[in-house]
PDB file of C-alpha atoms in Angstrom:
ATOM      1  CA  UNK V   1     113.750 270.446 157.402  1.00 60.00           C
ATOM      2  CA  UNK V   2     112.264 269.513 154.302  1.00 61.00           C
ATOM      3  CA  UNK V   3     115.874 268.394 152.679  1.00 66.00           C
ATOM      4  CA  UNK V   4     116.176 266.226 155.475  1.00 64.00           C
ATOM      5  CA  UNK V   5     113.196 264.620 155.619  1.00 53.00           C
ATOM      6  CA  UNK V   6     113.860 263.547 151.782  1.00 50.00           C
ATOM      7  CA  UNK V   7     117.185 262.796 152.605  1.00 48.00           C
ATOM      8  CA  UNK V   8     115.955 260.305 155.261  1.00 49.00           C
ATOM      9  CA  UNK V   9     113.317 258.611 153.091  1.00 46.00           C
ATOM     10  CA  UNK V  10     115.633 258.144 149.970  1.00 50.00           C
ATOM     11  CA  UNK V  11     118.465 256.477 152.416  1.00 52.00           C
ATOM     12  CA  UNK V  12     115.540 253.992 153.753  1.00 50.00           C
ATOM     13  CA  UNK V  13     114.383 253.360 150.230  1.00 48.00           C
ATOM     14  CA  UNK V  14     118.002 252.566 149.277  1.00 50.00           C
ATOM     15  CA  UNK V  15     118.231 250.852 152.281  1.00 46.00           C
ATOM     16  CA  UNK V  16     115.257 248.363 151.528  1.00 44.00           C
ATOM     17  CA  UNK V  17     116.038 247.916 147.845  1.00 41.00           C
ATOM     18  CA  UNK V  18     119.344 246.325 148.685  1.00 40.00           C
ATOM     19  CA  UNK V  19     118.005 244.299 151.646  1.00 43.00           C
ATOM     20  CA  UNK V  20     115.503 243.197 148.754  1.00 40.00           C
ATOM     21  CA  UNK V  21     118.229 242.337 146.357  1.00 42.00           C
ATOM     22  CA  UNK V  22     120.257 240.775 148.733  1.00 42.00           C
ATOM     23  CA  UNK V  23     117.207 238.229 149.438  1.00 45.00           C
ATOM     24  CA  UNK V  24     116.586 237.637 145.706  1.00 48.00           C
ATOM     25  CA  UNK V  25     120.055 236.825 145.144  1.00 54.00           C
ATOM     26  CA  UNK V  26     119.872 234.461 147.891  1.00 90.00           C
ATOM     27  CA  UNK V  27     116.302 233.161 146.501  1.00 92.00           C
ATOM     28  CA  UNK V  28     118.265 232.529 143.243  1.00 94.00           C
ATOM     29  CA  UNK V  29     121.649 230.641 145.102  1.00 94.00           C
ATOM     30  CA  UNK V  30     118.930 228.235 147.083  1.00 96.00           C
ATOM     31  CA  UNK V  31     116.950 227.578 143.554  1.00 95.00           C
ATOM     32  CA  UNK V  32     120.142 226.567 141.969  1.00 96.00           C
ATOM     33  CA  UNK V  33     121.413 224.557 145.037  1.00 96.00           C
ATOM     34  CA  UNK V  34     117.592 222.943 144.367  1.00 97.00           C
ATOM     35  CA  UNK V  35     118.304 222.456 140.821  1.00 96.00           C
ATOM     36  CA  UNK V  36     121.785 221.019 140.844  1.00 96.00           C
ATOM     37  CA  UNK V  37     120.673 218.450 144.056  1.00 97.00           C
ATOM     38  CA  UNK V  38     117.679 217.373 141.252  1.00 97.00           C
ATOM     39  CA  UNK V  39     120.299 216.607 138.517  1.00 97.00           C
ATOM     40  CA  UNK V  40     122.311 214.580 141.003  1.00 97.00           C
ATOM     41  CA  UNK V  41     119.293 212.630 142.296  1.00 97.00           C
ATOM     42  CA  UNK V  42     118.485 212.172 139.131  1.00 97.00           C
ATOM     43  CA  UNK V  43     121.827 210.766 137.422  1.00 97.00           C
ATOM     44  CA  UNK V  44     123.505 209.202 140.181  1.00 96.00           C
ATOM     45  CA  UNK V  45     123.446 205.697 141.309  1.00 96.00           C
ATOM     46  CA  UNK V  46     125.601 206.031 144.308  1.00 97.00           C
ATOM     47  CA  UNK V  47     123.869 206.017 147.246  1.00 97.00           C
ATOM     48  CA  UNK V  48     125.685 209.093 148.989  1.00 97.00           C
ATOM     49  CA  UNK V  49     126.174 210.838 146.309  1.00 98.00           C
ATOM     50  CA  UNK V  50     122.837 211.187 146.311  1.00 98.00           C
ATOM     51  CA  UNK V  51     122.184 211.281 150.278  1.00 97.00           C
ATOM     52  CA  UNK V  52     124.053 214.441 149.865  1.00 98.00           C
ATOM     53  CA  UNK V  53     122.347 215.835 147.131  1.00 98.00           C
ATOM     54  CA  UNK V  54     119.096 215.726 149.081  1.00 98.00           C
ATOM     55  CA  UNK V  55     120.336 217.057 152.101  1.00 97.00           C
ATOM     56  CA  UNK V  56     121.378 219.689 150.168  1.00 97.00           C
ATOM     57  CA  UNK V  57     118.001 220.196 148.238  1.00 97.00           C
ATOM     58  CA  UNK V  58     116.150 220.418 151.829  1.00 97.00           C
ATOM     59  CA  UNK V  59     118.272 223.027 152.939  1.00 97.00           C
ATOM     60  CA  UNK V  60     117.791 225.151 150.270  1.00 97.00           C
ATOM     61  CA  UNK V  61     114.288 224.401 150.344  1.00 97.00           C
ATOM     62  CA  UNK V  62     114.039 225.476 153.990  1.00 97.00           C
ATOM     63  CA  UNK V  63     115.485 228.738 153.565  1.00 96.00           C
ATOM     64  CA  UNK V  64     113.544 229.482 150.154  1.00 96.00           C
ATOM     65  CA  UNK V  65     110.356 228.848 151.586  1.00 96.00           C
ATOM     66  CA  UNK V  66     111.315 231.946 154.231  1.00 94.00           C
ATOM     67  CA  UNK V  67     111.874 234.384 151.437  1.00 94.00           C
ATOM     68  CA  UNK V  68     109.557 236.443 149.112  1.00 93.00           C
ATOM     69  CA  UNK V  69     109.894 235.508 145.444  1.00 93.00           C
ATOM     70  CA  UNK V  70     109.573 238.849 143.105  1.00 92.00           C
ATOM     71  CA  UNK V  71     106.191 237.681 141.803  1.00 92.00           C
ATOM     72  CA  UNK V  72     104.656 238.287 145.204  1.00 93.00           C
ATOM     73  CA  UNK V  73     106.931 241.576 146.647  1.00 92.00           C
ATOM     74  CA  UNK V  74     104.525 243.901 148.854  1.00 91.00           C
ATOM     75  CA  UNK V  75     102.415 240.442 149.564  1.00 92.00           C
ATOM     76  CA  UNK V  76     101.270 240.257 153.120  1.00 93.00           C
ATOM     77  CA  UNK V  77     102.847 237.162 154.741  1.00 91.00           C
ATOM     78  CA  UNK V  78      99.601 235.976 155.318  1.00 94.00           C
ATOM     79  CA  UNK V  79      98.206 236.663 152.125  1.00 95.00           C
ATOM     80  CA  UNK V  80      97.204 233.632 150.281  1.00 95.00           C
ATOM     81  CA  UNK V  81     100.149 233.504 147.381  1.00 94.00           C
ATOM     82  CA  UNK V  82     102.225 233.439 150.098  1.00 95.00           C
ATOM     83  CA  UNK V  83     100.718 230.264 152.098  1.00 96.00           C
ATOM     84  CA  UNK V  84     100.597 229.334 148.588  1.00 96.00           C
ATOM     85  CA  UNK V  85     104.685 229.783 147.938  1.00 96.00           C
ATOM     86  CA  UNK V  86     105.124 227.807 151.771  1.00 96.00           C
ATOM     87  CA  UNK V  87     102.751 225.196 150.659  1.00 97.00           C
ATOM     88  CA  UNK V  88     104.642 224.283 147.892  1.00 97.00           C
ATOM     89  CA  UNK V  89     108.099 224.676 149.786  1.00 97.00           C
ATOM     90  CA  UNK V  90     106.423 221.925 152.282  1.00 98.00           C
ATOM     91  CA  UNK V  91     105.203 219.205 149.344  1.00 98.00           C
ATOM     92  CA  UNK V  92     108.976 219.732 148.175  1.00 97.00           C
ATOM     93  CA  UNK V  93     110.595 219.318 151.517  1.00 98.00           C
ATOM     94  CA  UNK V  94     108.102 216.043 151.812  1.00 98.00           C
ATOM     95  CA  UNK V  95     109.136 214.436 148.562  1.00 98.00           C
ATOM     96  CA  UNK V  96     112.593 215.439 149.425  1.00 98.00           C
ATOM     97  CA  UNK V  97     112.390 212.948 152.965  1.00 98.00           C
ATOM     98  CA  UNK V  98     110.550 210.358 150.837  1.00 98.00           C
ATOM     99  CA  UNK V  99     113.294 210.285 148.605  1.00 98.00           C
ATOM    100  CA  UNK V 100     115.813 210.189 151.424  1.00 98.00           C
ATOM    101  CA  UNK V 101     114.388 207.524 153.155  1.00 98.00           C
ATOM    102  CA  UNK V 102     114.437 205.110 149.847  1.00 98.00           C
ATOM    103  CA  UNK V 103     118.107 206.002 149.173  1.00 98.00           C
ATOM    104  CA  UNK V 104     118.281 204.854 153.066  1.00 97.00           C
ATOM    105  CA  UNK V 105     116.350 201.924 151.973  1.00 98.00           C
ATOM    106  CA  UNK V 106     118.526 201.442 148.638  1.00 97.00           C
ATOM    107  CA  UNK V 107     115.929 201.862 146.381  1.00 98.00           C
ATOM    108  CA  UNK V 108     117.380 204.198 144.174  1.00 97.00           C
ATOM    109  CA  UNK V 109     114.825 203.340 141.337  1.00 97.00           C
ATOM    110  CA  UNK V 110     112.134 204.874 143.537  1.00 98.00           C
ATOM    111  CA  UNK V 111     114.075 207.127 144.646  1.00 98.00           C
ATOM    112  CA  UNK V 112     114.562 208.621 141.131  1.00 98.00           C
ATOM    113  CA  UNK V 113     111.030 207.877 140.889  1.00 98.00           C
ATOM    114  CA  UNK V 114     110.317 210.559 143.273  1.00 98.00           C
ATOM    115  CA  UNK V 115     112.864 213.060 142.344  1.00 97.00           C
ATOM    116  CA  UNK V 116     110.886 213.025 139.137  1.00 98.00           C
ATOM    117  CA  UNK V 117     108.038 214.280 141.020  1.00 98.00           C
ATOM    118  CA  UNK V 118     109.710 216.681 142.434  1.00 97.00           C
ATOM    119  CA  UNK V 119     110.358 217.710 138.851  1.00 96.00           C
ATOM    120  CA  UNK V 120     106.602 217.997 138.061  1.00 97.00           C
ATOM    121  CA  UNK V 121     106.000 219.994 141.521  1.00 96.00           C
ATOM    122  CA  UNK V 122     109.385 222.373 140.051  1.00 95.00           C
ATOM    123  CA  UNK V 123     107.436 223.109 136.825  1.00 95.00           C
ATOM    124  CA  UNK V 124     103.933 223.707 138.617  1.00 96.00           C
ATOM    125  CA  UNK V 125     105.361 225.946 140.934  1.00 94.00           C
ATOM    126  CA  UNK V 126     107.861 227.848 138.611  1.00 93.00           C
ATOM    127  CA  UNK V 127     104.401 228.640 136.725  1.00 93.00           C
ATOM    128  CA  UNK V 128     102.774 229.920 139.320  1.00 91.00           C
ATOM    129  CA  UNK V 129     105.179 232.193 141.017  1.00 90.00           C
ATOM    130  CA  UNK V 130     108.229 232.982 138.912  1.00 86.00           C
TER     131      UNK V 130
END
C-alpha cells in the first residue's frame, strides 16, 4: 500500500513539474513575442508594420499576465507580487492601446514615444520579478 501511495505522489509531482514547465516555456514565447513587437515599434515607420507589431505585443501581454513567472512559483494568486505581476501586465497593455491609437492617428513619432515607455516599464518590471 505504501509503494503505491509513493508511486501516486511521484506521478503527480511529475505531473505538475511539466505542467509548470510547459507554462514557463510559454511565459518565455509571449516575452519574446513582447520583445520582438518592441523592436518593430521601435524601428519601423510603416504604419502596419507597426499596427501589427502591437497587436501582437497585447496578445502576448494578455496571456503573460495569466501565468506565474518563476520568481513568484507557490505565490497565492491573490498574494500581493502577484497583483503586482497583473498590475504591470495592465500599464503594458495600456501603453500598448495608446500606442495603437497614435499609429491610428499617424503619429508615429509619439507612437515611438510611447513604445519607449514601454521600454522603461520592461526594465522596471524585469527587476522586480525575473
Amino acid at each position: 500500500m505504501r509503494q503505491i501511495s509513493l508511486v501516486v505522489l511521484s506521478t503527480a509531482l511529475f505531473c505538475c513539474s511539466l505542467t509548470f514547465a510547459a507554462r514557463a516555456a510559454d511565459l518565455e514565447g509571449d516575452m519574446l513575442s513582447l520583445s520582438s513587437g518592441l523592436s518593430t515599434v521601435l524601428s519601423s515607420n510603416q504604419p502596419s508594420e507597426m499596427q501589427q507589431a502591437l497587436t501582437q505585443m497585447r496578445a502576448a501581454a494578455k496571456d503573460a499576465k495569466t501565468a506565474t513567472p518563476p520568481s513568484l512559483a507557490g505565490s497565492a494568486p491573490q498574494s500581493p507580487a502577484m497583483q503586482g505581476w497583473r498590475n504591470a501586465f495592465d500599464q503594458l497593455i495600456a501603453k500598448v492601446d495608446q500606442a495603437e491609437q497614435q499609429v491610428k492617428l499617424g503619429k508615429l513619432a509619439d507612437a515611438k514615444q510611447t513604445a519607449q515607455q514601454i521600454s522603461v516599464l520592461r526594465n522596471e518590471n524585469h527587476r522586480k520579478y525575473r
